[in-house]
């Protein structure tokens, strides 16, 4: 008997990927360099010196990959568009061959009965824009709106809903604060103008999308934050972390105001980045759905060192993924209920835009992934039973792929195994399981 979940009849089943993690072909057909090409070339930046130069070679093998999606019976496929393929220097002249690739991809998806759900920015900023300040420069937000217009003029006739940004929290903190991801800056809290400029980019692009009658989504990495103990110091640290990780990227969009970051020692205007009228630009266009990327909850304690106002601590006594992330499915239920408590009527419908589990296995049975996905779908169904409007679930990921600073081999998230030497795709046990879950849901 396949697993069944108590989810709405019109619930949408999907899988997700991102351009730099799967496409390869980084020098083909006029694509310009991105910050990730540059970062991967930096010695020691990525495990084993890997890069996304070839990755899953999806640029050439997209038809085969769509067959894998068709085999799953997906309703939707979340992928990202590489800005440097479309605009090699981020602005100015359009690269017709780059745009043509996404045109072919969209048509092939529609042909297979799968709704495309593109993300416009999944971290691969054109290097030329980084050279003029990247997300630290306000102008990048305007360039993003222009890029959104170029892409939607071409694809908006066939693609109804768009995700502007993927995880501005992770991009800001890993990319600009800690230097773990491209562009590898280590600005700590002074990275926060990059957060504001991404949110501004979201708002400007949302207006472009709505002007064209298209739906707007944003995919945020959200985590329920729990204090390590009942002490007031741990509670204060947890609040500070929650403001930074969750509220900073959701309050301006849904409520039109920034959370109080004073506990972090951050000025209200985010180091001069916030200009008058900006929060309206971010908030007014509205969101048609909030995308939630959920992997794990975060436990926070009072700081043991003076440089940060919190310590992130492990959650013991639960399974952990290959990444070392704690597996706590009920935290997803908690997260969704907290969003309703926090935003009330301002909360739009929700879609899980990423959720998945990395294992180190190659082609061996991947029961821990099945257990992970199944437990999270039950957790989702519990939130739906409590009245939360969740419209779909996109698992991360369709394919094993280039997992950023972790390279190609150490964190395999795919329902489909990829042999990076031969590009052979082999569906895993979780692929058959997900296919059966989708079929069972439809047969209800
Ligand atoms: C998310 C990213 C995605 C992938 C997963 C594991 O933070 O959006 O690209 O790397 O984590």
Coordinates of C-alpha atoms and ligand atoms in Angstrom, one line a residue:
X1 CA 0.0 0.0 0.0
X2 CA 1.5 3.4 -1.0
X3 CA 1.7 6.0 1.7
X4 CA -1.3 8.4 1.8
X5 CA -1.4 11.9 3.2
X6 CA -4.4 13.9 4.1
X7 CA -3.8 16.8 1.7
X8 CA -6.3 18.8 -0.4
X9 CA -7.5 17.1 -3.6
X10 CA -5.9 19.9 -5.8
X11 CA -2.6 19.8 -3.9
X12 CA 0.3 20.2 -6.3
X13 CA 3.3 17.8 -6.3
X14 CA 6.6 19.0 -7.5
X15 CA 10.4 18.8 -7.4
X16 CA 13.0 21.5 -7.4
X17 CA 16.4 22.3 -8.8
X18 CA 18.5 25.4 -9.5
X19 CA 20.4 26.5 -12.5
X20 CA 24.0 26.5 -11.2
X21 CA 23.5 23.2 -9.4
X22 CA 22.4 21.2 -12.5
X23 CA 22.9 23.0 -15.8
X24 CA 26.7 23.0 -16.5
X25 CA 27.5 24.5 -19.9
X26 CA 28.9 27.5 -18.2
X27 CA 30.7 28.8 -21.2
X28 CA 28.2 27.8 -23.8
X29 CA 26.0 29.8 -26.1
X30 CA 27.1 33.2 -24.8
X31 CA 26.5 32.7 -21.1
X32 CA 28.5 35.2 -19.0
X33 CA 30.4 34.3 -15.8
X34 CA 28.5 34.3 -12.5
X35 CA 29.8 34.8 -9.0
X36 CA 29.7 31.0 -8.5
X37 CA 32.1 30.4 -11.4
X38 CA 34.5 32.9 -9.8
X39 CA 34.0 31.5 -6.3
X40 CA 34.6 27.9 -7.4
X41 CA 37.9 28.8 -8.9
X42 CA 39.1 30.2 -5.5
X43 CA 41.4 27.5 -3.9
X44 CA 39.7 25.9 -0.9
X45 CA 36.4 27.5 -1.5
X46 CA 34.5 24.4 -2.5
X47 CA 35.0 20.8 -1.2
X48 CA 37.3 18.8 -3.5
X49 CA 37.8 21.8 -5.8
X50 CA 34.5 21.0 -7.5
X51 CA 32.4 23.4 -9.5
X52 CA 29.2 23.6 -11.4
X53 CA 31.0 23.8 -14.7
X54 CA 29.4 20.5 -15.8
X55 CA 27.2 19.5 -12.8
X56 CA 24.4 17.3 -14.2
X57 CA 24.9 18.6 -17.8
X58 CA 21.2 19.4 -17.7
X59 CA 21.6 22.1 -20.3
X60 CA 22.1 19.3 -22.8
X61 CA 20.1 16.6 -21.1
X62 CA 17.0 18.5 -20.1
X63 CA 14.8 16.3 -22.3
X64 CA 15.9 13.1 -20.4
X65 CA 15.3 14.9 -17.1
X66 CA 11.8 15.9 -18.1
X67 CA 11.1 12.2 -18.9
X68 CA 12.2 11.5 -15.3
X69 CA 9.7 14.1 -14.1
X70 CA 7.0 12.7 -16.3
X71 CA 7.7 9.3 -14.8
X72 CA 7.1 10.8 -11.3
X73 CA 3.8 12.3 -12.4
X74 CA 4.8 15.8 -11.2
X75 CA 2.3 18.6 -11.4
X76 CA 5.0 21.2 -11.2
X77 CA 8.8 21.7 -11.6
X78 CA 10.7 24.4 -9.8
X79 CA 13.9 25.4 -11.6
X80 CA 15.9 28.6 -11.8
X81 CA 16.8 30.8 -14.7
X82 CA 20.5 31.8 -14.9
X83 CA 20.6 35.6 -15.1
X84 CA 24.1 35.4 -16.8
X85 CA 22.7 33.2 -19.5
X86 CA 20.0 35.8 -20.4
X87 CA 22.1 38.9 -19.7
X88 CA 25.8 37.9 -19.8
X89 CA 26.9 41.1 -17.9
X90 CA 23.7 41.4 -15.9
X91 CA 22.4 44.4 -17.9
X92 CA 22.1 45.7 -21.4
X93 CA 22.2 43.3 -24.4
X94 CA 20.1 40.2 -24.2
X95 CA 21.7 36.9 -25.2
X96 CA 19.1 35.3 -27.5
X97 CA 20.6 31.8 -27.2
X98 CA 20.3 31.9 -23.4
X99 CA 16.7 32.9 -23.5
X100 CA 16.1 30.3 -26.1
X101 CA 17.2 27.5 -23.8
X102 CA 14.5 28.4 -21.2
X103 CA 12.0 28.7 -24.0
X104 CA 12.7 25.1 -25.0
X105 CA 12.7 24.0 -21.4
X106 CA 9.3 25.6 -20.8
X107 CA 7.8 24.2 -23.9
X108 CA 9.1 20.7 -23.2
X109 CA 7.7 20.9 -19.6
X110 CA 4.3 21.9 -20.9
X111 CA 4.3 19.2 -23.5
X112 CA 4.9 16.7 -20.6
X113 CA 1.9 18.2 -18.7
X114 CA 4.2 19.8 -16.0
X115 CA 3.7 23.4 -14.9
X116 CA 7.0 25.4 -14.9
X117 CA 7.7 27.3 -11.7
X118 CA 10.8 29.4 -12.4
X119 CA 12.9 31.2 -9.8
X120 CA 14.5 34.3 -11.2
X121 CA 17.5 34.5 -8.8
X122 CA 19.0 31.4 -7.2
X123 CA 22.4 32.9 -6.2
X124 CA 24.2 33.0 -9.6
X125 CA 24.6 36.8 -10.0
X126 CA 26.4 37.9 -13.1
X127 CA 30.0 38.5 -12.2
X128 CA 29.9 41.9 -13.9
X129 CA 27.2 43.0 -11.4
X130 CA 29.3 41.7 -8.5
X131 CA 32.2 43.8 -9.8
X132 CA 30.1 46.9 -9.5
X133 CA 29.0 46.0 -5.9
X134 CA 26.7 43.1 -6.3
X135 CA 23.8 43.1 -3.8
X136 CA 25.6 45.7 -1.7
X137 CA 24.8 48.1 -4.5
X138 CA 21.2 49.4 -4.7
X139 CA 21.4 49.5 -8.5
X140 CA 21.4 45.7 -8.6
X141 CA 17.8 45.8 -7.5
X142 CA 16.9 47.9 -10.6
X143 CA 18.9 45.6 -12.8
X144 CA 16.9 42.7 -11.4
X145 CA 13.6 44.4 -12.3
X146 CA 14.9 44.9 -15.9
X147 CA 16.0 41.3 -16.1
X148 CA 12.6 40.2 -14.9
X149 CA 10.9 42.2 -17.6
X150 CA 13.2 40.6 -20.3
X151 CA 12.5 37.0 -19.1
X152 CA 8.7 37.5 -18.6
X153 CA 8.3 39.2 -21.9
X154 CA 9.5 35.9 -23.4
X155 CA 8.0 33.3 -21.2
X156 CA 5.1 35.0 -19.4
X157 CA 2.6 33.8 -22.0
X158 CA 3.2 30.2 -20.8
X159 CA 4.4 30.5 -17.2
X160 CA 1.7 31.7 -14.7
X161 CA 3.6 32.0 -11.5
X162 CA 7.2 33.2 -10.7
X163 CA 9.5 33.0 -7.7
X164 CA 11.6 36.2 -7.5
X165 CA 14.4 35.2 -5.1
X166 CA 15.6 32.0 -3.5
X167 CA 16.5 32.3 0.2
X168 CA 17.8 35.9 0.6
X169 CA 18.7 34.9 4.2
X170 CA 21.2 32.2 3.1
X171 CA 22.5 34.3 0.2
X172 CA 23.1 37.3 2.5
X173 CA 24.6 35.4 5.4
X174 CA 26.6 32.7 3.6
X175 CA 27.6 34.9 0.7
X176 CA 28.1 38.3 2.2
X177 CA 28.5 37.8 6.0
X178 CA 30.4 34.6 6.4
X179 CA 32.0 34.0 3.0
X180 CA 31.0 30.3 2.8
X181 CA 29.2 30.9 -0.5
X182 CA 29.8 33.2 -3.5
X183 CA 30.7 36.0 -3.6
X184 CA 32.7 35.1 -0.5
X185 CA 32.5 38.3 1.4
X186 CA 33.0 38.3 5.2
X187 CA 31.2 41.5 6.3
X188 CA 29.3 40.0 9.2
X189 CA 26.3 42.3 10.0
X190 CA 27.5 44.9 7.6
X191 CA 26.4 42.5 4.9
X192 CA 22.7 43.5 5.7
X193 CA 22.4 46.1 2.9
X194 CA 22.6 43.0 0.6
X195 CA 19.4 41.7 2.4
X196 CA 17.6 45.0 1.8
X197 CA 18.7 45.3 -1.8
X198 CA 17.4 41.8 -2.5
X199 CA 14.1 42.6 -0.9
X200 CA 13.9 45.8 -2.9
X201 CA 14.7 43.7 -6.0
X202 CA 11.8 41.4 -5.0
X203 CA 9.4 44.4 -4.7
X204 CA 10.4 46.0 -8.0
X205 CA 10.2 42.6 -9.8
X206 CA 6.9 41.9 -8.2
X207 CA 5.5 45.0 -9.7
X208 CA 6.8 44.0 -13.1
X209 CA 5.2 40.6 -12.7
X210 CA 1.9 41.9 -11.6
X211 CA 1.8 44.4 -14.4
X212 CA 2.0 41.4 -16.7
X213 CA -0.8 39.6 -14.9
X214 CA 1.6 37.0 -13.4
X215 CA 1.6 35.6 -9.9
X216 CA 4.5 36.4 -7.5
X217 CA 6.1 34.2 -5.0
X218 CA 9.2 34.5 -2.8
X219 CA 11.1 31.4 -1.5
X220 CA 12.3 32.0 2.0
X221 CA 14.4 29.6 4.1
X222 CA 12.4 29.5 7.3
X223 CA 13.3 27.8 10.6
X224 CA 11.4 27.5 13.9
X225 CA 13.8 28.9 16.5
X226 CA 13.8 27.3 19.9
X227 CA 15.8 28.5 23.0
X228 CA 18.2 25.9 24.4
X229 CA 16.8 26.3 27.9
X230 CA 14.1 28.3 29.7
X231 CA 16.6 30.9 30.8
X232 CA 15.8 34.6 29.9
X233 CA 19.3 34.9 28.3
X234 CA 18.6 32.0 25.9
X235 CA 15.1 33.3 25.1
X236 CA 16.6 36.7 24.2
X237 CA 19.2 35.1 22.0
X238 CA 16.6 33.0 20.3
X239 CA 14.5 36.1 19.6
X240 CA 17.5 37.9 18.1
X241 CA 18.2 34.9 15.9
X242 CA 14.5 34.6 14.8
X243 CA 14.5 38.3 13.8
X244 CA 17.6 37.8 11.7
X245 CA 16.8 34.5 10.0
X246 CA 13.0 34.6 9.6
X247 CA 11.4 38.0 10.3
X248 CA 14.0 40.2 8.4
X249 CA 13.0 38.5 5.1
X250 CA 9.3 38.1 5.7
X251 CA 8.0 41.0 7.8
X252 CA 8.9 43.7 5.2
X253 CA 7.1 41.8 2.5
X254 CA 4.0 40.8 4.4
X255 CA 3.8 43.7 6.9
X256 CA 5.6 46.5 5.3
X257 CA 8.1 47.0 8.1
X258 CA 11.4 45.6 9.3
X259 CA 11.7 43.8 12.6
X260 CA 13.7 45.3 15.5
X261 CA 17.3 44.2 15.0
X262 CA 18.7 46.4 17.9
X263 CA 19.6 43.3 19.9
X264 CA 22.1 42.5 17.1
X265 CA 23.5 46.0 17.3
X266 CA 22.3 46.7 13.8
X267 CA 21.1 50.3 13.0
X268 CA 17.4 50.7 12.0
X269 CA 18.3 51.9 8.5
X270 CA 20.5 48.8 7.9
X271 CA 23.7 50.9 7.6
X272 CA 22.0 53.6 5.5
X273 CA 20.6 51.1 2.9
X274 CA 16.9 51.7 3.6
X275 CA 15.7 54.9 1.9
X276 CA 12.3 56.5 2.5
X277 CA 9.6 54.7 0.5
X278 CA 11.5 51.4 0.2
X279 CA 9.3 49.4 2.6
X280 CA 6.3 50.4 0.5
X281 CA 8.0 49.3 -2.7
X282 CA 8.7 45.9 -1.0
X283 CA 5.3 45.5 0.6
X284 CA 2.7 47.1 -1.8
X285 CA 2.9 44.7 -4.7
X286 CA 1.9 41.8 -2.4
X287 CA 2.6 38.1 -2.6
X288 CA 0.3 35.6 -4.2
X289 CA 2.0 32.8 -2.3
X290 CA 4.8 32.5 0.2
X291 CA 7.3 29.7 -0.7
X292 CA 8.8 27.9 2.3
X293 CA 12.1 26.1 2.1
X294 CA 12.2 24.0 5.2
X295 CA 15.0 21.7 6.3
X296 CA 15.4 21.9 10.1
X297 CA 14.6 23.9 13.3
X298 CA 17.3 25.9 15.0
X299 CA 18.2 25.7 18.7
X300 CA 19.8 28.9 20.0
X301 CA 21.6 29.7 23.3
X302 CA 23.0 32.9 24.8
X303 CA 26.4 33.7 23.4
X304 CA 29.6 32.2 24.9
X305 CA 31.8 34.5 22.8
X306 CA 31.3 38.3 22.6
X307 CA 31.3 38.6 18.8
X308 CA 27.8 37.3 18.1
X309 CA 24.6 37.8 20.2
X310 CA 23.7 34.1 20.0
X311 CA 25.1 30.6 19.7
X312 CA 23.6 28.0 17.5
X313 CA 23.6 24.6 19.2
X314 CA 22.8 21.1 18.1
X315 CA 19.6 19.3 18.7
X316 CA 20.7 16.0 20.2
X317 CA 18.8 12.7 20.3
X318 CA 17.2 13.0 16.8
X319 CA 18.5 11.6 13.5
X320 CA 20.8 13.9 11.5
X321 CA 21.3 14.1 7.7
X322 CA 24.7 13.9 6.0
X323 CA 24.9 17.6 6.4
X324 CA 24.5 17.2 10.2
X325 CA 21.1 18.9 10.1
X326 CA 18.7 17.6 12.8
X327 CA 15.6 15.8 11.5
X328 CA 12.6 17.1 13.3
X329 CA 9.5 16.9 11.1
X330 CA 7.0 18.2 13.6
X331 CA 9.0 21.5 13.5
X332 CA 7.4 22.0 10.0
X333 CA 3.9 21.9 11.6
X334 CA 5.1 24.3 14.3
X335 CA 6.6 26.6 11.6
X336 CA 3.4 26.8 9.7
X337 CA 1.2 27.4 12.8
X338 CA 3.7 30.2 13.9
X339 CA 3.4 31.9 10.5
X340 CA -0.4 32.1 10.9
X341 CA -0.1 33.4 14.5
X342 CA 2.5 35.9 13.4
X343 CA 1.0 37.2 10.2
X344 CA -2.7 36.4 10.5
X345 CA -4.7 37.8 7.6
X346 CA -1.5 39.1 6.0
X347 CA -0.3 35.5 5.4
X348 CA -0.9 34.5 1.8
X349 CA -1.4 30.8 0.7
X350 CA 1.8 28.8 1.3
X351 CA 3.7 26.3 -0.9
X352 CA 6.7 24.3 0.3
X353 CA 9.2 25.2 -2.3
X354 CA 12.0 23.0 -0.9
X355 CA 12.3 20.1 1.6
X356 CA 14.6 17.2 1.4
X357 CA 17.4 15.2 2.9
X358 CA 21.0 14.7 2.0
X359 CA 22.6 11.3 2.3
X360 CA 26.0 10.1 1.3
X361 CA 24.8 7.0 -0.4
X362 CA 25.3 6.3 -4.1
X363 CA 22.8 3.8 -5.5
X364 CA 22.0 1.9 -2.3
X365 CA 18.4 1.9 -1.0
X366 CA 17.7 5.3 0.5
X367 CA 15.2 4.5 3.2
X368 CA 16.3 7.4 5.4
X369 CA 15.2 9.8 2.6
X370 CA 11.8 8.1 2.3
X371 CA 11.4 8.3 6.1
X372 CA 12.4 12.0 6.0
X373 CA 10.0 12.9 3.2
X374 CA 7.1 10.9 4.6
X375 CA 7.4 12.3 8.1
X376 CA 7.5 15.9 6.6
X377 CA 4.4 15.2 4.5
X378 CA 2.6 14.0 7.6
X379 CA 3.7 17.1 9.4
X380 CA 2.4 19.2 6.5
X381 CA -0.9 17.4 6.6
X382 CA -1.2 18.1 10.3
X383 CA -0.9 21.9 9.6
X384 CA -3.4 21.6 6.8
X385 CA -5.8 19.9 9.2
X386 CA -5.3 22.9 11.5
X387 CA -6.6 25.1 8.7
X388 CA -3.3 26.3 7.1
X389 CA -3.6 26.9 3.4
X390 CA -0.8 24.9 1.8
X391 CA -1.1 24.4 -1.9
X392 CA 1.9 22.3 -2.9
X393 CA 5.1 20.6 -2.1
X394 CA 8.3 20.7 -4.1
X395 CA 10.9 18.3 -2.9
X396 CA 14.6 19.1 -3.0
X397 CA 15.8 17.7 -5.3
X398 CA 14.9 15.9 -8.5
X399 CA 18.6 15.0 -9.1
X400 CA 21.8 14.7 -7.1
X401 CA 23.6 17.9 -7.9
X402 CA 26.3 20.5 -7.2
X403 CA 25.6 21.3 -3.5
X404 CA 27.4 24.7 -3.4
X405 CA 30.4 24.7 -1.0
X406 CA 29.9 21.0 -0.4
X407 CA 30.7 20.1 -4.0
X408 CA 29.2 17.3 -6.1
X409 CA 29.6 14.1 -4.0
X410 CA 29.2 14.7 -0.3
X411 CA 25.5 15.7 -0.1
X412 CA 23.2 13.8 -2.3
X413 CA 19.7 15.2 -2.2
X414 CA 18.3 13.6 -5.3
X415 CA 15.4 11.2 -5.9
X416 CA 17.6 10.3 -8.9
X417 CA 21.2 9.3 -8.5
X418 CA 23.6 11.0 -10.9
X419 CA 27.0 9.4 -11.7
X420 CA 29.0 12.6 -12.4
X421 CA 31.6 10.7 -14.4
X422 CA 29.2 9.3 -16.9
X423 CA 26.0 11.4 -16.4
X424 CA 24.0 8.3 -16.0
X425 CA 20.8 8.9 -14.1
X426 CA 19.5 6.1 -11.9
X427 CA 16.2 6.5 -10.0
X428 CA 16.5 5.7 -6.3
X429 CA 13.9 3.9 -4.1
X430 CA 12.7 7.4 -3.1
X431 CA 11.8 8.1 -6.7
X432 CA 9.5 5.1 -6.9
X433 CA 8.1 6.0 -3.5
X434 CA 7.3 9.6 -4.5
X435 CA 5.7 8.4 -7.8
X436 CA 3.5 6.1 -5.8
X437 CA 2.6 8.8 -3.3
X438 CA 1.5 11.1 -6.1
X439 CA -0.5 8.4 -7.9
X440 CA -2.2 7.3 -4.6
X441 CA -3.1 11.0 -3.9
X442 CA -4.7 11.3 -7.4
X443 CA -6.6 8.1 -7.0
X444 CA -8.3 9.1 -3.8
Ligands
LIG1 C1 18.9 25.4 0.1 C2 19.1 25.9 -1.3 C3 19.2 24.8 -2.4 C4 19.9 23.6 -1.9 C5 19.3 23.1 -0.5 C6 20.0 21.9 0.1 O1 19.3 26.3 1.0 O2 18.1 26.8 -1.7 O3 19.8 25.3 -3.5 O4 21.3 23.8 -1.8 O5 19.5 24.2 0.4

